[in-house]
Coordinates of C-alpha atoms in Angstrom, one line a residue:
M1 CA 85.7 125.3 129.7
R2 CA 82.3 124.5 128.0
V3 CA 81.9 121.9 125.3
E4 CA 81.3 124.6 122.7
Q5 CA 84.5 126.3 123.6
Q6 CA 86.5 123.1 123.5
A7 CA 85.1 122.2 120.1
L8 CA 86.0 125.7 118.8
F9 CA 89.5 125.4 120.2
W10 CA 90.1 122.0 118.5
L11 CA 88.6 123.3 115.3
I12 CA 90.9 126.3 115.2
A13 CA 93.9 124.0 116.0
A14 CA 93.0 121.7 113.1
V15 CA 92.6 124.6 110.7
V16 CA 96.0 126.0 111.7
L17 CA 97.6 122.6 111.3
V18 CA 96.2 122.1 107.8
L19 CA 97.4 125.6 106.8
L20 CA 100.9 124.9 108.1
I21 CA 101.0 121.6 106.2
G22 CA 100.0 123.3 103.0
L23 CA 102.6 126.0 103.4
L24 CA 105.4 123.6 104.3
Q25 CA 104.5 120.7 102.1
E26 CA 107.6 121.1 99.9
I27 CA 110.0 120.3 102.8
L28 CA 107.9 117.7 104.7
L29 CA 108.7 114.5 102.7
P30 CA 111.8 113.4 104.7
F31 CA 110.0 114.1 108.0
V32 CA 106.8 112.3 106.9
L33 CA 108.8 109.3 105.7
G34 CA 110.7 109.3 108.9
I35 CA 107.5 109.3 111.0
L36 CA 106.0 106.5 108.9
F37 CA 109.2 104.4 109.2
A38 CA 109.5 105.1 112.9
Y39 CA 105.9 104.2 113.5
G40 CA 106.2 101.0 111.6
L41 CA 109.5 100.0 113.2
N42 CA 108.7 100.9 116.8
P43 CA 107.5 97.4 117.7
V44 CA 110.8 96.0 116.6
A45 CA 112.6 98.5 118.8
D46 CA 110.4 97.5 121.7
A47 CA 111.1 93.8 121.1
L48 CA 114.8 94.3 121.1
E49 CA 114.6 96.3 124.3
R50 CA 112.6 93.5 126.0
I51 CA 115.4 91.0 125.3
G52 CA 117.9 93.3 127.0
L53 CA 119.4 95.7 124.4
P54 CA 119.5 99.3 125.4
R55 CA 117.0 101.5 123.5
V56 CA 119.7 103.6 121.8
V57 CA 121.6 100.5 120.6
S58 CA 118.4 98.9 119.3
C59 CA 117.5 102.1 117.4
L60 CA 121.0 102.4 115.9
A61 CA 120.8 98.8 114.7
I62 CA 117.3 99.3 113.2
V63 CA 118.3 102.5 111.4
A64 CA 121.5 100.8 110.1
L65 CA 119.6 97.9 108.7
L66 CA 117.1 100.2 107.2
V67 CA 119.7 102.2 105.4
I68 CA 121.4 99.0 104.2
A69 CA 118.1 97.7 102.8
I70 CA 117.4 101.0 101.0
V71 CA 120.9 101.1 99.5
L72 CA 120.5 97.5 98.3
V73 CA 117.1 98.2 96.8
I74 CA 118.6 101.3 95.0
V75 CA 121.6 99.4 93.7
F76 CA 119.9 96.2 92.6
V77 CA 116.3 97.1 92.0
G78 CA 116.6 100.7 91.0
P79 CA 118.4 100.2 87.6
V80 CA 116.0 97.4 86.6
L81 CA 113.0 99.6 87.4
V82 CA 114.4 102.6 85.6
E83 CA 115.2 100.5 82.6
H84 CA 111.6 99.2 82.5
V85 CA 110.1 102.6 82.9
T86 CA 112.3 104.0 80.1
Q87 CA 111.5 101.2 77.7
F88 CA 107.8 101.5 78.5
A89 CA 107.9 105.3 77.9
N90 CA 109.7 104.9 74.6
A91 CA 107.4 102.2 73.4
L92 CA 104.2 103.8 74.5
P93 CA 103.5 105.8 71.2
T94 CA 104.1 102.6 69.2
E95 CA 101.8 100.6 71.5
L96 CA 99.1 103.2 71.2
Q97 CA 99.3 103.1 67.5
R98 CA 99.1 99.3 67.5
L99 CA 96.0 99.5 69.8
Q100 CA 94.4 102.0 67.4
D101 CA 95.0 99.7 64.4
L102 CA 93.7 96.7 66.3
L103 CA 90.5 98.5 67.3
Q104 CA 90.0 99.6 63.7
T105 CA 90.5 96.1 62.4
W106 CA 88.1 94.7 65.0
A107 CA 85.5 97.3 64.2
Q108 CA 85.7 96.8 60.5
E109 CA 85.3 93.0 60.9
K110 CA 82.5 93.1 63.4
L111 CA 80.6 96.3 62.4
G112 CA 81.5 96.8 58.8
T113 CA 80.4 100.2 57.5
H114 CA 78.5 100.9 60.7
S115 CA 81.4 101.6 63.0
P116 CA 80.3 103.9 65.8
A117 CA 81.4 107.4 66.1
A118 CA 82.8 106.6 69.5
L119 CA 85.5 104.5 67.9
Q120 CA 86.5 107.4 65.7
A121 CA 86.7 109.7 68.7
F122 CA 88.8 107.2 70.6
N123 CA 91.1 106.9 67.7
S124 CA 91.5 110.6 67.6
V125 CA 92.4 110.6 71.3
L126 CA 95.0 107.9 70.8
T127 CA 96.5 109.6 67.8
S128 CA 96.8 112.9 69.7
L129 CA 98.3 111.2 72.7
S130 CA 100.8 109.3 70.5
E131 CA 101.8 112.5 68.6
N132 CA 102.3 114.5 71.7
W133 CA 103.7 111.8 74.0
E134 CA 107.1 113.5 74.3
G135 CA 105.4 116.8 75.3
V136 CA 103.2 115.0 77.8
A137 CA 106.2 113.2 79.4
S138 CA 108.1 116.4 79.6
W139 CA 105.1 118.2 81.2
V140 CA 104.7 115.4 83.8
A141 CA 108.4 115.5 84.7
Q142 CA 108.5 119.2 84.8
S143 CA 105.4 119.3 87.0
L144 CA 106.8 116.8 89.4
W145 CA 110.1 118.7 89.7
T146 CA 108.4 122.1 90.0
Q147 CA 106.0 121.1 92.6
G148 CA 108.4 119.0 94.6
R149 CA 111.9 119.9 93.9
A150 CA 112.7 120.3 97.6
L151 CA 110.9 117.0 98.3
F152 CA 113.1 115.0 95.9
N153 CA 116.3 116.4 97.1
V154 CA 118.5 113.3 97.4
L155 CA 120.5 114.6 100.3
S156 CA 117.5 115.4 102.4
L157 CA 116.0 112.0 101.8
V158 CA 119.2 110.1 102.4
L159 CA 120.5 112.1 105.4
I160 CA 117.5 113.6 107.1
T161 CA 115.1 110.6 107.0
P162 CA 117.4 108.2 108.9
L163 CA 118.1 110.9 111.6
V164 CA 114.3 111.5 112.0
V165 CA 113.7 107.7 112.3
F166 CA 116.5 107.3 114.9
Y167 CA 115.4 110.2 117.2
L168 CA 111.7 109.3 117.0
L169 CA 112.4 105.7 117.9
V170 CA 114.6 106.7 120.8
D171 CA 112.1 109.2 122.2
W172 CA 108.9 107.4 121.2
K173 CA 107.8 106.4 124.7
R174 CA 108.7 109.8 126.2
M175 CA 106.7 111.6 123.5
L176 CA 103.6 109.4 124.1
G177 CA 103.9 110.1 127.8
E178 CA 104.0 113.8 127.2
V179 CA 101.0 113.6 124.9
D180 CA 99.1 111.6 127.5
R181 CA 100.0 114.3 130.1
W182 CA 98.4 117.0 127.9
L183 CA 95.0 115.2 127.7
P184 CA 92.1 116.9 129.5
R185 CA 91.8 115.0 132.8
E186 CA 88.0 114.8 132.6
H187 CA 88.1 113.0 129.2
A188 CA 91.5 111.2 129.5
A189 CA 90.1 107.7 129.6
P190 CA 87.9 107.9 126.5
L191 CA 90.6 109.7 124.6
R192 CA 93.1 107.0 125.5
Q193 CA 90.7 104.4 124.2
M194 CA 90.1 106.3 121.0
A195 CA 93.9 106.6 120.6
R196 CA 94.2 102.9 121.0
D197 CA 91.6 102.3 118.3
I198 CA 93.2 104.8 116.0
N199 CA 96.6 103.1 116.6
G200 CA 95.0 99.7 115.7
A201 CA 93.5 101.0 112.5
V202 CA 96.6 102.9 111.4
S203 CA 99.0 100.1 112.3
A204 CA 96.9 97.7 110.4
F205 CA 97.4 99.8 107.3
I206 CA 101.1 100.8 107.7
R207 CA 102.3 97.4 108.9
G208 CA 99.7 95.0 107.7
Q209 CA 98.7 96.5 104.4
G210 CA 102.3 97.4 103.6
T211 CA 103.2 93.8 104.0
V212 CA 100.3 92.8 101.8
C213 CA 101.4 95.2 99.1
L214 CA 104.9 93.9 99.1
I215 CA 103.8 90.3 98.8
L216 CA 101.3 91.1 96.0
G217 CA 103.9 93.2 94.2
C218 CA 106.3 90.2 94.1
F219 CA 103.6 87.8 93.2
Y220 CA 102.3 89.9 90.2
A221 CA 105.8 90.8 89.0
L222 CA 107.1 87.2 89.0
S223 CA 103.9 85.8 87.6
L224 CA 103.6 88.3 84.7
W225 CA 107.3 87.9 84.0
A226 CA 106.9 84.1 83.9
V227 CA 104.0 84.5 81.4
G228 CA 106.2 86.5 79.2
L229 CA 104.4 89.8 79.3
H230 CA 106.4 92.8 78.2
Y231 CA 107.1 95.2 81.1
G232 CA 105.4 92.5 83.3
A233 CA 107.7 93.0 86.3
L234 CA 107.0 96.8 86.2
I235 CA 103.2 96.5 85.8
G236 CA 103.1 93.7 88.4
F237 CA 105.0 95.5 91.1
A238 CA 103.1 98.7 90.5
T239 CA 99.8 96.8 90.8
G240 CA 101.0 95.4 94.1
V241 CA 101.9 98.8 95.4
L242 CA 98.6 100.2 94.3
A243 CA 96.8 97.5 96.4
F244 CA 96.8 99.9 99.4
V245 CA 93.6 101.3 97.7
P246 CA 91.3 98.3 97.6
V247 CA 89.7 97.4 94.2
L248 CA 90.9 100.6 92.4
G249 CA 94.6 99.6 92.4
W250 CA 93.9 96.1 91.2
A251 CA 91.5 97.4 88.5
I252 CA 94.1 99.9 87.2
G253 CA 96.8 97.2 87.1
T254 CA 94.5 94.7 85.4
L255 CA 93.4 97.2 82.8
I256 CA 96.9 98.1 81.9
G257 CA 98.2 94.5 82.0
M258 CA 95.3 93.2 79.9
T259 CA 95.7 96.0 77.3
L260 CA 99.4 95.2 76.9
A261 CA 98.7 91.4 76.8
V262 CA 96.2 91.9 73.9
L263 CA 98.7 94.1 72.0
Q264 CA 101.5 91.6 72.5
F265 CA 99.7 88.2 72.1
W266 CA 96.6 88.8 70.0
P267 CA 95.1 86.7 68.2
D268 CA 96.7 84.0 70.5
T269 CA 94.2 84.0 73.4
L270 CA 96.0 81.5 75.7
P271 CA 98.7 84.0 77.0
V272 CA 96.0 86.7 77.3
M273 CA 93.9 84.4 79.5
L274 CA 97.0 83.5 81.5
V275 CA 97.6 87.2 82.2
L276 CA 94.0 87.6 83.3
G277 CA 94.4 84.5 85.5
V278 CA 97.4 86.1 87.2
F279 CA 95.4 89.2 88.2
L280 CA 92.4 87.1 89.3
A281 CA 94.6 84.8 91.3
G282 CA 96.3 87.9 93.0
Q283 CA 92.9 89.3 93.9
A284 CA 91.8 86.0 95.3
L285 CA 95.1 85.7 97.3
D286 CA 94.5 89.2 98.7
A287 CA 90.9 88.8 99.6
G288 CA 91.0 85.2 100.8
I289 CA 94.3 84.9 102.6
L290 CA 96.5 88.0 102.9
S291 CA 94.1 90.7 104.0
P292 CA 92.1 88.6 106.5
N293 CA 95.2 87.1 108.2
I294 CA 97.6 90.1 108.0
V295 CA 95.4 93.2 108.1
G296 CA 92.2 91.8 109.5
S297 CA 89.2 94.1 110.0
K298 CA 91.0 96.8 111.9
I299 CA 91.0 99.5 109.2
G300 CA 87.2 99.3 108.8
L301 CA 87.0 101.8 105.9
H302 CA 84.8 101.7 102.9
P303 CA 86.8 101.6 99.6
V304 CA 85.0 104.8 98.4
W305 CA 86.2 106.7 101.4
L306 CA 89.7 105.4 100.8
I307 CA 89.7 106.5 97.2
F308 CA 88.2 109.9 98.1
A309 CA 90.9 110.4 100.8
L310 CA 93.7 109.5 98.4
F311 CA 92.5 112.0 95.7
A312 CA 91.7 114.8 98.2
F313 CA 95.0 114.6 100.1
S314 CA 97.0 114.2 97.0
Y315 CA 95.3 117.2 95.4
L316 CA 95.8 119.4 98.6
F317 CA 99.3 118.3 99.7
G318 CA 100.9 116.6 96.7
I319 CA 103.2 113.6 97.4
V320 CA 103.1 114.2 101.2
G321 CA 99.3 114.0 101.0
A322 CA 99.4 110.7 99.0
L323 CA 101.7 109.2 101.7
V324 CA 99.5 110.0 104.6
A325 CA 96.1 109.9 103.0
V326 CA 95.0 106.4 104.0
P327 CA 96.5 106.4 107.5
L328 CA 94.7 109.8 108.2
A329 CA 91.5 108.4 106.6
A330 CA 91.7 105.5 109.0
A331 CA 92.2 107.8 112.0
V332 CA 89.4 110.1 110.8
G333 CA 87.1 107.1 110.4
V334 CA 87.7 106.1 114.1
I335 CA 87.1 109.7 115.3
V336 CA 83.8 109.9 113.2
R337 CA 82.6 106.6 114.7
Y338 CA 83.2 107.9 118.2
G339 CA 81.5 111.1 117.4
L340 CA 78.5 109.3 115.9
K341 CA 78.3 107.0 119.0
A342 CA 78.3 110.1 121.2
Y343 CA 75.6 111.8 119.1
L344 CA 73.3 108.7 119.2
A345 CA 73.6 108.6 123.0
S346 CA 73.0 112.4 123.3
S347 CA 69.7 114.2 124.0
V348 CA 70.1 115.9 120.6
Y349 CA 69.4 112.5 118.9
T350 CA 67.0 111.0 121.5
G351 CA 65.1 114.2 122.1
E352 CA 65.1 113.6 125.9
A353 CA 66.3 116.2 128.3
P354 CA 69.3 114.9 130.4
A355 CA 68.2 113.9 133.9
A356 CA 68.9 116.3 136.7
P357 CA 71.0 115.2 139.6
G358 CA 68.8 113.4 142.2
D359 CA 66.0 112.6 139.8
P360 CA 64.8 109.0 140.0
P361 CA 65.5 106.8 137.0
V362 CA 62.7 106.3 134.6

């Protein structure tokens, strides 16, 4: 098969796969979560197997511990999180009104009668959002339910996901062997190397960046709670979770946290500076210690590409797209680097005709 025919075949296969994901996205969440959990926990299963436990027993133990951990989180963390979200949603109109009053007071003190029109427009936006907050919240909830009612089916998440994790862990090595057997024999070696690089990039995100997000979430939540910021635990943990998108997640959390700090503590500047110090310390902890030692440089993706991938996959495939956006972006990044390397070594780039068999080297 010629190179053009191979490229056309894989292009058609990719298009068909994307179309299938788009058609089936409402039922894919339990399976996508199962794949992510199985991929992340496969090294644990391998380690237990190396110490003498049968593969099936190892997988059963891992799934049982996973289910117990999820149940404990739902029982102990879930109610606190729901309470914080409910309080924040109920208090948001009042907080917006306070922000509007604070900005008006500041503008009158600093600018006098020359307040800019931008402030008036901003006040109009805040007033509209405050008056229509209940409608906005209802619209968001209805949109999430309408677009993903099958995704959030509790039975499917609780029952199907552990089964998917178990069967994938049990058959992981056999599935990899089957995929390796399907590779074109002529290109098997470079494809295996590319797969190893993709695995390194994706595992750095799922295992490494997941650990970083968990540590940062706990750090931000405990620190903001200690400072005394209202909804500090909620804002802090959300900022840690959003850390899987470098810079953007931290910026969003800092903006929300600083806005709430100003509303709560102003004109007392010390608590506001403490809240800012928490976010700066978290960013320093991430950049200086956690990411270099846990994630390393294996992802190798520019933050702009990560942000674009997150928005694009979320727009196309909803929650399923948001879950797989960064791992797929890491995989695509590796494939693009291999393609660019092949292009730079080809006659298309160099302009030199390939040497015929038997020609002496130049």
